[in-house]
Amino acid sequence: MPDKKYRIETQCIQAGYKAESGQPQVPPIVQNTTYRYYNAADVAKLFDLESADFMYTRLGSPTVNMLEEKMAALEGGTAAIAASSGQAANMITMLNICEAGDHIIAAANIYGGTHNLFGVTFKKMGIDVTFIDQNLSEDEIVAMARPETRALFGESLGNPALGVLDIEKFSRAAKRIGVPLVVDNTLASPVLCRPLEHGADFVVHSTTKWSDGHATSVGGMVVEGGKFDWNAHADKFPGMVEPDESYHGLKYYEKFGDQAFSVKLRAQMLRDLGCTMAPMNAFLTIQGLDTLHLRMERHSQNALALAKFLKDHPMTDWVKYPGLEGDEDYERAQKYLPKGAGGVLSFGVKGGRAAGEKFLENLELASIVVHVGDIRTSVLHPASTTHRQLSEEDQLKGGILPELIRVSVGCENIEDIIADFDQALKKVK
Ligand SMILES: *Cc1c(COP(=O)(O)O)cnc(C)c1O
């Protein structure tokens, strides 16, 4: 693991793996389900969590572990656990904290998949979620808490509504309630936003997006900040402090301290739910992270330039990009996303929903895909696709207007991107 003194650009390239003399320079793909041992005592240590060596790939494997180390370093956390998808990462993070009867407070304008997971599937499991306007005051957020509240959740940069979360306000509210703050940092990435430094306790990612960056691999990640004091709230989090009967009475926080949450995630959630990342996907995601700093800079530059162009275009009604001066999230973006406001913008084509659909069909360079974070410029109409499961009321609560077009601005030449949007807009009339 490289020295913490290195800056994020260096960490993107170097963290997580260092070849020994004569070993592969690039992290190898270790494609195995299992690992050999020569005596029962060594295997017993694995089962007692006395040894962190590998035994079975559902619980962890070398290539996946290199990615975990890299992400932990990039976010400045104490440990990280990879998952099979961003959905799985959010699911196991919350299930590691909550059980039936518990309650979560989440920002309303989060990713549609997470909104469904929390609002529909968790509800069936007996976990209740209150969705709130993330611009409520600290006192108003605290007032939403119940005795059974166990976590606060928000996205540093909301997908696709693009609100910038006031992480410090949420962190203060979480501290007053006595629960951890979980921040999904997918759209910003650790290059642009540092949730743990602003008081978040955990960071989650869909690595499917910018971490991978090339639209090859679905994956997720949970990063532990290591600062939450589980003992101070022992009554709320018995699973972290009381003996685990499935591990001979092991107490996670007492034994593993600032990595206790991650050890429990691996030992219970990956073991029981099996939502493990595959080695090949970890390998591809590591390749992506190597250039994350370069890509995020260019994605942000291109998105800002396209946002400015669209704002002045006669065929658009409005443009939402937090990096655009005058945007309602501009001040918060300056604070939480100082190196750039990311690669996603949204806008409304004049003529509403029908004009929006026509515009999409006119594009030549940009592709219609259900994705963000690719190096290729991608466009989507959320109301009719990613968010169609939500009622119109819930869509509006989440900031999804019927004419909204989401653009994930790629790393192509910005003049080519602008020319494509210009010709497609002109042909709408
Ligand atoms: C895509 C996404 C997810 C879900 O991730 P998958 O890898 O698609 O399962 C969660 N949160 C945000 C912000 C996302 O953009």
GROMACS .gro file of N, CA and C and ligand atoms in nm, residues 85-87 90 111 114 155 159 184 186-187 206 208-209 218-219, ligand 1:
model
   63
   85SER      N    1  -2.277  -0.555  -0.725
   85SER     CA    2  -2.335  -0.440  -0.795
   85SER      C    3  -2.350  -0.326  -0.695
   86GLY      N    4  -2.384  -0.209  -0.746
   86GLY     CA    5  -2.411  -0.097  -0.656
   86GLY      C    6  -2.533  -0.124  -0.571
   87GLN      N    7  -2.634  -0.188  -0.630
   87GLN     CA    8  -2.753  -0.225  -0.554
   87GLN      C    9  -2.716  -0.315  -0.437
   90ASN      N   10  -2.542  -0.118  -0.157
   90ASN     CA   11  -2.637  -0.044  -0.073
   90ASN      C   12  -2.717  -0.139   0.017
  111TYR      N   13  -3.098   0.776  -0.659
  111TYR     CA   14  -3.109   0.685  -0.773
  111TYR      C   15  -3.238   0.603  -0.763
  114THR      N   16  -3.217   0.259  -0.595
  114THR     CA   17  -3.201   0.264  -0.450
  114THR      C   18  -3.335   0.302  -0.385
  155GLU      N   19  -2.705   1.087  -0.152
  155GLU     CA   20  -2.604   1.079  -0.258
  155GLU      C   21  -2.530   1.211  -0.267
  159ASN      N   22  -2.836   1.112  -0.855
  159ASN     CA   23  -2.857   1.060  -0.989
  159ASN      C   24  -3.004   1.031  -1.009
  184ASP      N   25  -2.367   0.781  -0.083
  184ASP     CA   26  -2.338   0.720  -0.212
  184ASP      C   27  -2.261   0.823  -0.295
  186THR      N   28  -2.117   0.770  -0.596
  186THR     CA   29  -2.100   0.716  -0.731
  186THR      C   30  -2.076   0.825  -0.836
  187LEU      N   31  -2.162   0.927  -0.838
  187LEU     CA   32  -2.155   1.025  -0.947
  187LEU      C   33  -2.035   1.118  -0.934
  206SER      N   34  -2.161   0.254  -0.679
  206SER     CA   35  -2.180   0.165  -0.791
  206SER      C   36  -2.051   0.181  -0.872
  208THR      N   37  -1.985   0.030  -1.120
  208THR     CA   38  -2.030   0.016  -1.258
  208THR      C   39  -2.011   0.145  -1.338
  209LYS      N   40  -2.017   0.258  -1.269
  209LYS     CA   41  -2.019   0.387  -1.338
  209LYS      C   42  -1.875   0.438  -1.359
  218VAL      N   43  -2.034  -0.460  -1.402
  218VAL     CA   44  -2.123  -0.419  -1.294
  218VAL      C   45  -2.054  -0.451  -1.161
  219GLY      N   46  -2.059  -0.358  -1.068
  219GLY     CA   47  -1.996  -0.383  -0.937
  219GLY      C   48  -2.032  -0.277  -0.836
  430LIG     C1   49  -2.618   0.296  -1.077
  430LIG     C2   50  -2.631   0.343  -0.940
  430LIG     C3   51  -2.660   0.254  -0.834
  430LIG     C4   52  -2.684   0.107  -0.858
  430LIG     O1   53  -2.567   0.047  -0.905
  430LIG     P1   54  -2.565  -0.085  -0.997
  430LIG     O2   55  -2.419  -0.110  -1.011
  430LIG     O3   56  -2.634  -0.053  -1.124
  430LIG     O4   57  -2.635  -0.192  -0.920
  430LIG     C5   58  -2.667   0.305  -0.707
  430LIG     N1   59  -2.650   0.436  -0.682
  430LIG     C6   60  -2.623   0.524  -0.782
  430LIG     C7   61  -2.602   0.667  -0.748
  430LIG     C8   62  -2.612   0.481  -0.913
  430LIG     O5   63  -2.585   0.569  -1.010
   0.00000   0.00000   0.00000
